[in-house]
Amino acid sequence: MVKHENYFFLENGDVLKTVKALAFNLDTMSDQLFSAHVNPSKDDFANWIEHVFEGKELADRLRQVKDKRDYQILLLKGLLKSKTKKVKKYKCDKCGKHYDSKVGLSVHKTIAHKKG
Ligand SMILES: [Zn+2]
């Protein structure tokens, strides 16, 4: 879960907790508000995504874009991609079970395949 201090506070007082929330907020966000956060000298959203969600790849792509509509499209694409990325990718080599984190897998290995 995203911690409170990791929320994004928009200049109009709205609070964003997830990248998805930002993508939907862009629908109604004014150009003025958007450019308060995204302009040639900074990109608050990209920084937020990079630091809070470790989405460096998406953030780098967002930094190339200064148009609200294009920005939203990139975000939505990024969300789709991260959804497919969430497929459990750590496979136990002993029983074939899948885990979505390294920790999950190593806990499983410790419990299920403990030696002795
Ligand atoms: Zn196993």
mmCIF file with all atom_site columns, C-alpha atoms and ligand atoms in Angstrom:
data_model
loop_
_atom_site.group_PDB
_atom_site.id
_atom_site.type_symbol
_atom_site.label_atom_id
_atom_site.label_alt_id
_atom_site.label_comp_id
_atom_site.label_asym_id
_atom_site.label_entity_id
_atom_site.label_seq_id
_atom_site.pdbx_PDB_ins_code
_atom_site.Cartn_x
_atom_site.Cartn_y
_atom_site.Cartn_z
_atom_site.occupancy
_atom_site.B_iso_or_equiv
_atom_site.pdbx_formal_charge
_atom_site.auth_seq_id
_atom_site.auth_comp_id
_atom_site.auth_asym_id
_atom_site.auth_atom_id
_atom_site.pdbx_PDB_model_num
ATOM   1   C  CA . MET A 1 1   ? 0.000   0.000   0.000   1.00 0.00 ? 1   MET A CA 1
ATOM   2   C  CA . VAL A 1 2   ? 1.021   3.566   -0.569  1.00 0.00 ? 2   VAL A CA 1
ATOM   3   C  CA . LYS A 1 3   ? 1.909   5.394   2.589   1.00 0.00 ? 3   LYS A CA 1
ATOM   4   C  CA . HIS A 1 4   ? 0.284   8.706   3.355   1.00 0.00 ? 4   HIS A CA 1
ATOM   5   C  CA . GLU A 1 5   ? 3.480   10.671  2.902   1.00 0.00 ? 5   GLU A CA 1
ATOM   6   C  CA . ASN A 1 6   ? 3.688   9.206   -0.577  1.00 0.00 ? 6   ASN A CA 1
ATOM   7   C  CA . TYR A 1 7   ? 0.409   10.693  -1.732  1.00 0.00 ? 7   TYR A CA 1
ATOM   8   C  CA . PHE A 1 8   ? 0.511   13.310  -4.414  1.00 0.00 ? 8   PHE A CA 1
ATOM   9   C  CA . PHE A 1 9   ? -1.053  16.624  -3.450  1.00 0.00 ? 9   PHE A CA 1
ATOM   10  C  CA . LEU A 1 10  ? -2.316  18.541  -6.429  1.00 0.00 ? 10  LEU A CA 1
ATOM   11  C  CA . GLU A 1 11  ? -2.242  22.316  -6.341  1.00 0.00 ? 11  GLU A CA 1
ATOM   12  C  CA . ASN A 1 12  ? -6.044  22.419  -6.255  1.00 0.00 ? 12  ASN A CA 1
ATOM   13  C  CA . GLY A 1 13  ? -6.080  20.347  -3.068  1.00 0.00 ? 13  GLY A CA 1
ATOM   14  C  CA . ASP A 1 14  ? -6.968  16.987  -4.624  1.00 0.00 ? 14  ASP A CA 1
ATOM   15  C  CA . VAL A 1 15  ? -5.009  14.028  -3.326  1.00 0.00 ? 15  VAL A CA 1
ATOM   16  C  CA . LEU A 1 16  ? -3.779  11.240  -5.565  1.00 0.00 ? 16  LEU A CA 1
ATOM   17  C  CA . LYS A 1 17  ? -2.888  7.879   -4.127  1.00 0.00 ? 17  LYS A CA 1
ATOM   18  C  CA . THR A 1 18  ? -2.203  5.818   -7.220  1.00 0.00 ? 18  THR A CA 1
ATOM   19  C  CA . VAL A 1 19  ? -1.051  6.179   -10.807 1.00 0.00 ? 19  VAL A CA 1
ATOM   20  C  CA . LYS A 1 20  ? -4.513  5.040   -11.825 1.00 0.00 ? 20  LYS A CA 1
ATOM   21  C  CA . ALA A 1 21  ? -6.057  7.899   -9.853  1.00 0.00 ? 21  ALA A CA 1
ATOM   22  C  CA . LEU A 1 22  ? -3.795  10.316  -11.693 1.00 0.00 ? 22  LEU A CA 1
ATOM   23  C  CA . ALA A 1 23  ? -4.732  8.857   -15.073 1.00 0.00 ? 23  ALA A CA 1
ATOM   24  C  CA . PHE A 1 24  ? -8.425  9.334   -14.316 1.00 0.00 ? 24  PHE A CA 1
ATOM   25  C  CA . ASN A 1 25  ? -7.912  12.739  -12.742 1.00 0.00 ? 25  ASN A CA 1
ATOM   26  C  CA . LEU A 1 26  ? -6.330  13.957  -15.986 1.00 0.00 ? 26  LEU A CA 1
ATOM   27  C  CA . ASP A 1 27  ? -9.734  13.570  -17.619 1.00 0.00 ? 27  ASP A CA 1
ATOM   28  C  CA . THR A 1 28  ? -11.083 16.532  -15.717 1.00 0.00 ? 28  THR A CA 1
ATOM   29  C  CA . MET A 1 29  ? -7.877  18.318  -14.785 1.00 0.00 ? 29  MET A CA 1
ATOM   30  C  CA . SER A 1 30  ? -7.572  21.820  -16.182 1.00 0.00 ? 30  SER A CA 1
ATOM   31  C  CA . ASP A 1 31  ? -4.666  22.591  -18.497 1.00 0.00 ? 31  ASP A CA 1
ATOM   32  C  CA . GLN A 1 32  ? -3.638  25.233  -16.021 1.00 0.00 ? 32  GLN A CA 1
ATOM   33  C  CA . LEU A 1 33  ? -3.379  22.756  -13.177 1.00 0.00 ? 33  LEU A CA 1
ATOM   34  C  CA . PHE A 1 34  ? -1.632  20.235  -15.390 1.00 0.00 ? 34  PHE A CA 1
ATOM   35  C  CA . SER A 1 35  ? 0.994   22.727  -16.446 1.00 0.00 ? 35  SER A CA 1
ATOM   36  C  CA . ALA A 1 36  ? 1.536   23.751  -12.835 1.00 0.00 ? 36  ALA A CA 1
ATOM   37  C  CA . HIS A 1 37  ? 2.911   20.252  -12.312 1.00 0.00 ? 37  HIS A CA 1
ATOM   38  C  CA . VAL A 1 38  ? 4.214   19.431  -15.764 1.00 0.00 ? 38  VAL A CA 1
ATOM   39  C  CA . ASN A 1 39  ? 6.143   22.133  -17.588 1.00 0.00 ? 39  ASN A CA 1
ATOM   40  C  CA . PRO A 1 40  ? 9.496   22.541  -19.316 1.00 0.00 ? 40  PRO A CA 1
ATOM   41  C  CA . SER A 1 41  ? 11.326  22.934  -16.010 1.00 0.00 ? 41  SER A CA 1
ATOM   42  C  CA . LYS A 1 42  ? 9.756   20.104  -14.030 1.00 0.00 ? 42  LYS A CA 1
ATOM   43  C  CA . ASP A 1 43  ? 7.526   17.069  -14.106 1.00 0.00 ? 43  ASP A CA 1
ATOM   44  C  CA . ASP A 1 44  ? 6.080   16.415  -10.670 1.00 0.00 ? 44  ASP A CA 1
ATOM   45  C  CA . PHE A 1 45  ? 4.031   13.438  -11.771 1.00 0.00 ? 45  PHE A CA 1
ATOM   46  C  CA . ALA A 1 46  ? 6.971   11.654  -13.363 1.00 0.00 ? 46  ALA A CA 1
ATOM   47  C  CA . ASN A 1 47  ? 9.059   12.282  -10.249 1.00 0.00 ? 47  ASN A CA 1
ATOM   48  C  CA . TRP A 1 48  ? 6.264   10.956  -8.082  1.00 0.00 ? 48  TRP A CA 1
ATOM   49  C  CA . ILE A 1 49  ? 5.845   7.831   -10.192 1.00 0.00 ? 49  ILE A CA 1
ATOM   50  C  CA . GLU A 1 50  ? 9.565   7.226   -10.272 1.00 0.00 ? 50  GLU A CA 1
ATOM   51  C  CA . HIS A 1 51  ? 10.118  7.602   -6.544  1.00 0.00 ? 51  HIS A CA 1
ATOM   52  C  CA . VAL A 1 52  ? 6.954   6.221   -5.033  1.00 0.00 ? 52  VAL A CA 1
ATOM   53  C  CA . PHE A 1 53  ? 6.137   3.464   -7.514  1.00 0.00 ? 53  PHE A CA 1
ATOM   54  C  CA . GLU A 1 54  ? 9.646   2.787   -8.817  1.00 0.00 ? 54  GLU A CA 1
ATOM   55  C  CA . GLY A 1 55  ? 8.338   3.329   -12.305 1.00 0.00 ? 55  GLY A CA 1
ATOM   56  C  CA . LYS A 1 56  ? 11.513  4.717   -13.790 1.00 0.00 ? 56  LYS A CA 1
ATOM   57  C  CA . GLU A 1 57  ? 10.758  3.503   -17.285 1.00 0.00 ? 57  GLU A CA 1
ATOM   58  C  CA . LEU A 1 58  ? 7.299   5.076   -17.328 1.00 0.00 ? 58  LEU A CA 1
ATOM   59  C  CA . ALA A 1 59  ? 8.586   8.253   -15.686 1.00 0.00 ? 59  ALA A CA 1
ATOM   60  C  CA . ASP A 1 60  ? 11.257  8.672   -18.349 1.00 0.00 ? 60  ASP A CA 1
ATOM   61  C  CA . ARG A 1 61  ? 8.668   8.335   -21.068 1.00 0.00 ? 61  ARG A CA 1
ATOM   62  C  CA . LEU A 1 62  ? 6.352   10.799  -19.341 1.00 0.00 ? 62  LEU A CA 1
ATOM   63  C  CA . ARG A 1 63  ? 9.135   13.363  -19.195 1.00 0.00 ? 63  ARG A CA 1
ATOM   64  C  CA . GLN A 1 64  ? 9.170   13.488  -22.999 1.00 0.00 ? 64  GLN A CA 1
ATOM   65  C  CA . VAL A 1 65  ? 5.508   14.484  -23.055 1.00 0.00 ? 65  VAL A CA 1
ATOM   66  C  CA . LYS A 1 66  ? 4.097   17.883  -22.148 1.00 0.00 ? 66  LYS A CA 1
ATOM   67  C  CA . ASP A 1 67  ? 0.599   17.473  -23.587 1.00 0.00 ? 67  ASP A CA 1
ATOM   68  C  CA . LYS A 1 68  ? -2.103  16.442  -21.139 1.00 0.00 ? 68  LYS A CA 1
ATOM   69  C  CA . ARG A 1 69  ? -3.853  14.059  -23.515 1.00 0.00 ? 69  ARG A CA 1
ATOM   70  C  CA . ASP A 1 70  ? -0.634  12.334  -24.574 1.00 0.00 ? 70  ASP A CA 1
ATOM   71  C  CA . TYR A 1 71  ? 0.380   12.181  -20.949 1.00 0.00 ? 71  TYR A CA 1
ATOM   72  C  CA . GLN A 1 72  ? -2.820  10.419  -20.016 1.00 0.00 ? 72  GLN A CA 1
ATOM   73  C  CA . ILE A 1 73  ? -2.453  7.919   -22.836 1.00 0.00 ? 73  ILE A CA 1
ATOM   74  C  CA . LEU A 1 74  ? 1.066   7.081   -21.708 1.00 0.00 ? 74  LEU A CA 1
ATOM   75  C  CA . LEU A 1 75  ? -0.126  6.623   -18.148 1.00 0.00 ? 75  LEU A CA 1
ATOM   76  C  CA . LEU A 1 76  ? -2.926  4.304   -19.183 1.00 0.00 ? 76  LEU A CA 1
ATOM   77  C  CA . LYS A 1 77  ? -0.542  2.302   -21.338 1.00 0.00 ? 77  LYS A CA 1
ATOM   78  C  CA . GLY A 1 78  ? 1.864   2.136   -18.410 1.00 0.00 ? 78  GLY A CA 1
ATOM   79  C  CA . LEU A 1 79  ? -0.922  0.856   -16.192 1.00 0.00 ? 79  LEU A CA 1
ATOM   80  C  CA . LEU A 1 80  ? -1.809  -1.865  -18.647 1.00 0.00 ? 80  LEU A CA 1
ATOM   81  C  CA . LYS A 1 81  ? 1.802   -2.877  -18.890 1.00 0.00 ? 81  LYS A CA 1
ATOM   82  C  CA . SER A 1 82  ? 2.274   -3.005  -15.138 1.00 0.00 ? 82  SER A CA 1
ATOM   83  C  CA . LYS A 1 83  ? -0.845  -5.147  -14.894 1.00 0.00 ? 83  LYS A CA 1
ATOM   84  C  CA . THR A 1 84  ? 0.603   -7.739  -17.219 1.00 0.00 ? 84  THR A CA 1
ATOM   85  C  CA . LYS A 1 85  ? 3.928   -7.445  -15.431 1.00 0.00 ? 85  LYS A CA 1
ATOM   86  C  CA . LYS A 1 86  ? 2.231   -8.426  -12.209 1.00 0.00 ? 86  LYS A CA 1
ATOM   87  C  CA . VAL A 1 87  ? 1.975   -11.988 -13.469 1.00 0.00 ? 87  VAL A CA 1
ATOM   88  C  CA . LYS A 1 88  ? 3.683   -14.138 -10.896 1.00 0.00 ? 88  LYS A CA 1
ATOM   89  C  CA . LYS A 1 89  ? 7.175   -14.438 -12.169 1.00 0.00 ? 89  LYS A CA 1
ATOM   90  C  CA . TYR A 1 90  ? 9.094   -16.287 -9.494  1.00 0.00 ? 90  TYR A CA 1
ATOM   91  C  CA . LYS A 1 91  ? 8.792   -19.999 -10.001 1.00 0.00 ? 91  LYS A CA 1
ATOM   92  C  CA . CYS A 1 92  ? 9.787   -22.639 -7.506  1.00 0.00 ? 92  CYS A CA 1
ATOM   93  C  CA . ASP A 1 93  ? 12.179  -25.021 -9.209  1.00 0.00 ? 93  ASP A CA 1
ATOM   94  C  CA . LYS A 1 94  ? 11.089  -27.870 -6.955  1.00 0.00 ? 94  LYS A CA 1
ATOM   95  C  CA . CYS A 1 95  ? 7.326   -27.881 -7.276  1.00 0.00 ? 95  CYS A CA 1
ATOM   96  C  CA . GLY A 1 96  ? 6.557   -25.274 -9.947  1.00 0.00 ? 96  GLY A CA 1
ATOM   97  C  CA . LYS A 1 97  ? 4.494   -22.953 -7.761  1.00 0.00 ? 97  LYS A CA 1
ATOM   98  C  CA . HIS A 1 98  ? 4.565   -19.307 -8.791  1.00 0.00 ? 98  HIS A CA 1
ATOM   99  C  CA . TYR A 1 99  ? 5.079   -16.297 -6.578  1.00 0.00 ? 99  TYR A CA 1
ATOM   100 C  CA . ASP A 1 100 ? 4.922   -12.630 -7.386  1.00 0.00 ? 100 ASP A CA 1
ATOM   101 C  CA . SER A 1 101 ? 7.863   -11.731 -5.204  1.00 0.00 ? 101 SER A CA 1
ATOM   102 C  CA . LYS A 1 102 ? 11.271  -13.110 -4.469  1.00 0.00 ? 102 LYS A CA 1
ATOM   103 C  CA . VAL A 1 103 ? 10.477  -12.979 -0.777  1.00 0.00 ? 103 VAL A CA 1
ATOM   104 C  CA . GLY A 1 104 ? 7.261   -14.943 -1.274  1.00 0.00 ? 104 GLY A CA 1
ATOM   105 C  CA . LEU A 1 105 ? 9.155   -17.621 -3.127  1.00 0.00 ? 105 LEU A CA 1
ATOM   106 C  CA . SER A 1 106 ? 11.928  -17.869 -0.594  1.00 0.00 ? 106 SER A CA 1
ATOM   107 C  CA . VAL A 1 107 ? 9.428   -18.102 2.252   1.00 0.00 ? 107 VAL A CA 1
ATOM   108 C  CA . HIS A 1 108 ? 7.671   -20.880 0.369   1.00 0.00 ? 108 HIS A CA 1
ATOM   109 C  CA . LYS A 1 109 ? 10.941  -22.714 -0.235  1.00 0.00 ? 109 LYS A CA 1
ATOM   110 C  CA . THR A 1 110 ? 11.867  -22.434 3.408   1.00 0.00 ? 110 THR A CA 1
ATOM   111 C  CA . ILE A 1 111 ? 8.542   -23.787 4.593   1.00 0.00 ? 111 ILE A CA 1
ATOM   112 C  CA . ALA A 1 112 ? 7.719   -26.332 1.924   1.00 0.00 ? 112 ALA A CA 1
ATOM   113 C  CA . HIS A 1 113 ? 11.128  -27.643 1.004   1.00 0.00 ? 113 HIS A CA 1
ATOM   114 C  CA . LYS A 1 114 ? 13.029  -27.407 4.206   1.00 0.00 ? 114 LYS A CA 1
ATOM   115 C  CA . LYS A 1 115 ? 15.858  -29.862 4.258   1.00 0.00 ? 115 LYS A CA 1
ATOM   116 C  CA . GLY A 1 116 ? 15.876  -32.631 6.811   1.00 0.00 ? 116 GLY A CA 1
HETATM 117 ZN ZN . ZN  B 2 .   ? 8.007   -25.355 -4.112  1.00 0.00 ? 1   ZN  B ZN 1
#
